[in-house]
CSV table of C-alpha atoms in Angstrom, one decimal:
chain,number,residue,atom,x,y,z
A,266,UNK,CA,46.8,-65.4,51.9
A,267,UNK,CA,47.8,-69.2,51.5
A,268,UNK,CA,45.4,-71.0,53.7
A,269,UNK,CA,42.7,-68.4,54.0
A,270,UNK,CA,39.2,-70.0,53.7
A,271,UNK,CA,37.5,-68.6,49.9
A,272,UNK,CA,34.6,-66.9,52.1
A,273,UNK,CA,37.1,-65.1,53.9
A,274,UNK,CA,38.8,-64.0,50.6
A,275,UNK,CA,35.5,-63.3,49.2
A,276,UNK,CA,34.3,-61.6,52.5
A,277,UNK,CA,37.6,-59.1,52.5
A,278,UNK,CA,37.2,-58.4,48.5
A,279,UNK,CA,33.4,-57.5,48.9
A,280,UNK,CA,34.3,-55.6,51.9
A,281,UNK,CA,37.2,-53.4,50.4
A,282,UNK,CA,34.5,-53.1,47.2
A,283,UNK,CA,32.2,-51.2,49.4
A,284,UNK,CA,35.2,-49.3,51.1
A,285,UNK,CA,35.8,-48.2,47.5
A,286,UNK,CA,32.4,-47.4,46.6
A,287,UNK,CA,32.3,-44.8,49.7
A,288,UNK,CA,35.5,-43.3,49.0
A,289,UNK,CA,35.0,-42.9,45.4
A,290,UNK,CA,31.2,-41.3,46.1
A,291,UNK,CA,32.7,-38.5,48.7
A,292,UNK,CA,35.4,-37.8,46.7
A,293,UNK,CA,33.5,-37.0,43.7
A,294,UNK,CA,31.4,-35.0,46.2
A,295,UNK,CA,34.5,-33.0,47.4
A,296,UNK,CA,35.4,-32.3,43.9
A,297,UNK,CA,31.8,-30.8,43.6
A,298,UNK,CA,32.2,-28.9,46.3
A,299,UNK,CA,35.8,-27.8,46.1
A,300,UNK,CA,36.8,-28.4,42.6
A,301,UNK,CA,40.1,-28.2,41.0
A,302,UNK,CA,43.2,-28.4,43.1
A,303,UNK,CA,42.0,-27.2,46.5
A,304,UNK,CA,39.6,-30.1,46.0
A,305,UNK,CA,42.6,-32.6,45.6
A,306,UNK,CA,44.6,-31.7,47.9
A,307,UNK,CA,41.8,-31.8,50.6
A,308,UNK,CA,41.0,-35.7,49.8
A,309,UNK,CA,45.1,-35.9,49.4
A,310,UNK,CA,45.6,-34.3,53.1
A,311,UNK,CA,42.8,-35.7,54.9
A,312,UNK,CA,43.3,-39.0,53.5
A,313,UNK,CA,47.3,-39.2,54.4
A,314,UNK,CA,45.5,-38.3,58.3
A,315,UNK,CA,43.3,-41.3,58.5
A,316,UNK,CA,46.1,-43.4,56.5
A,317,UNK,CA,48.8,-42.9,59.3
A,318,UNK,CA,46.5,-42.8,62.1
A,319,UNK,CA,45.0,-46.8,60.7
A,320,UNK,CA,48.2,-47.9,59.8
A,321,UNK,CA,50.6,-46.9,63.0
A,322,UNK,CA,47.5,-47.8,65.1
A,323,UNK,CA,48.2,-51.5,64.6
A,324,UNK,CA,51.4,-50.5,65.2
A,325,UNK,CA,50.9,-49.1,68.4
A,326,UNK,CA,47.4,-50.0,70.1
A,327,UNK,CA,45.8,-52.8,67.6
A,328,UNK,CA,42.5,-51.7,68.8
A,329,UNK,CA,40.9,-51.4,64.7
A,330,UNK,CA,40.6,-55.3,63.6
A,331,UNK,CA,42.3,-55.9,60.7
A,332,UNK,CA,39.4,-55.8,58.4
A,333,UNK,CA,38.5,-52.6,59.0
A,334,UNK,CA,42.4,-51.5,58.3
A,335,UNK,CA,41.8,-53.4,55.3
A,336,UNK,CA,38.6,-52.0,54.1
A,337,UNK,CA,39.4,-48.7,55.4
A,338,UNK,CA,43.0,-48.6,53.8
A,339,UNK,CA,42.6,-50.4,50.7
A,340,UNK,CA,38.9,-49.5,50.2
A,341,UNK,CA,37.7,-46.0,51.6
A,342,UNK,CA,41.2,-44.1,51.3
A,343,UNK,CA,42.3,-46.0,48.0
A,344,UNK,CA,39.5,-44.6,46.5
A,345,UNK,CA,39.3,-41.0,48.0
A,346,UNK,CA,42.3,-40.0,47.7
A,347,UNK,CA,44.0,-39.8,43.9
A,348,UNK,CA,48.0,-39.1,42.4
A,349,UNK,CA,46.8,-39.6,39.3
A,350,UNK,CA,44.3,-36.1,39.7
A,351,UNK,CA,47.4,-34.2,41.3
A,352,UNK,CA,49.5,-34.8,39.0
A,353,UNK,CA,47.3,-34.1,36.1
A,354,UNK,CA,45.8,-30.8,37.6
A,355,UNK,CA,49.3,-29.9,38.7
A,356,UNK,CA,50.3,-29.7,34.9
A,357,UNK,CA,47.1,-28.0,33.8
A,358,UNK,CA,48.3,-25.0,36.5
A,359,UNK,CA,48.4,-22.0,34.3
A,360,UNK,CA,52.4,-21.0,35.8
A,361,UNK,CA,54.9,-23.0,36.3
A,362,UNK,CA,55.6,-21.5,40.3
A,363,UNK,CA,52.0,-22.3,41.1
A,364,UNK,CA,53.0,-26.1,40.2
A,365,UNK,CA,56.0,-26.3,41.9
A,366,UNK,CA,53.9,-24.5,45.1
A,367,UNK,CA,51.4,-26.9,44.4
A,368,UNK,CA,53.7,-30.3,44.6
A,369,UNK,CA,55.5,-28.5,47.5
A,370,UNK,CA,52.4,-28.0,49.5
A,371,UNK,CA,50.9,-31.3,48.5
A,372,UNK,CA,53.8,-33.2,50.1
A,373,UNK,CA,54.7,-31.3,52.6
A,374,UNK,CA,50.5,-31.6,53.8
A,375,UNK,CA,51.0,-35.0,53.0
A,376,UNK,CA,53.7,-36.0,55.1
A,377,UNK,CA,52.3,-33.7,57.7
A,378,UNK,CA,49.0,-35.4,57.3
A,379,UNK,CA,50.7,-38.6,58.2
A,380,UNK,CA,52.3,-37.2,61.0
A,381,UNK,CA,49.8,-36.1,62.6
A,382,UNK,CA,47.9,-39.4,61.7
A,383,UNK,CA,50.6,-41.3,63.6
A,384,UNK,CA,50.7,-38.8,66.9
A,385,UNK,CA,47.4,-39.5,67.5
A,386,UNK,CA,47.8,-43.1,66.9
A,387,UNK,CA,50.3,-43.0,69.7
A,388,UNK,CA,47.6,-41.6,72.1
A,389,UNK,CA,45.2,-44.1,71.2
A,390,UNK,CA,47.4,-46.4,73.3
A,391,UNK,CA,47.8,-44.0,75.8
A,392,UNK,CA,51.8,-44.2,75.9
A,393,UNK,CA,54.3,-43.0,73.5
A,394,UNK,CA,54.3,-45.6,71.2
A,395,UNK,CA,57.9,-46.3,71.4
């Protein structure tokens, strides 16, 4: 960020603080909805979605401004989605299959997640993204 004016610093801090207030607020809302694991891995999926659709949309289109990658990325998804939750909830699962399933389908969602995220970054563009 050498060479970046301090309001611009400032500007993209503030910015990715009220990306992070957002995230935080709905995921605690999710967890009040669907609490536990199902919860988690909601935020977890949803969140890998809009991660590979922001990031392999500058990749392939540039449309988003790079602010909003930033605040979205770093702010909003930062603070929605949460390892720290899946791993503890993961060992607070009762067997040790339904933790295994659980890492197994977390990841697997995950990677889908972002998958899918980056398909329809490619369409965004209206090519293939190659």
């Amino acid at each position: 960020m050498s060479g970046t004016h301090p309001l611009r610093t400032l500007e993209s801090i503030v910015l990715v603080g009220i990306g992070g207030f957002a995230g935080s607020n709905l995921r605690y809302l999710v967890a009040r909805v669907i609490p536990g694991p199902g919860g988690t891995l909601a935020v977890n999926v949803v969140g890998s979605f809009v991660l590979g659709f922001v990031l392999y949309e500058a990749v392939y289109a540039g449309v988003l401004a790079e602010r909003t990658r930033v605040v979205v990325a770093t702010g909003f998804l930062s603070s929605l989605t949460t390892y720290s939750t899946f791993a503890l909830q993961t060992t607070l699962l009762a067997e040790p299959m339904w933790m295994i399933a659980n890492v197994l389908v977390t990841y697997t969602l995950g990677f889908a997640g972002v998958l899918a995220g980056r398909s329809l970054a490619r369409r965004v563009d209206g090519g293939t993204g190659e």
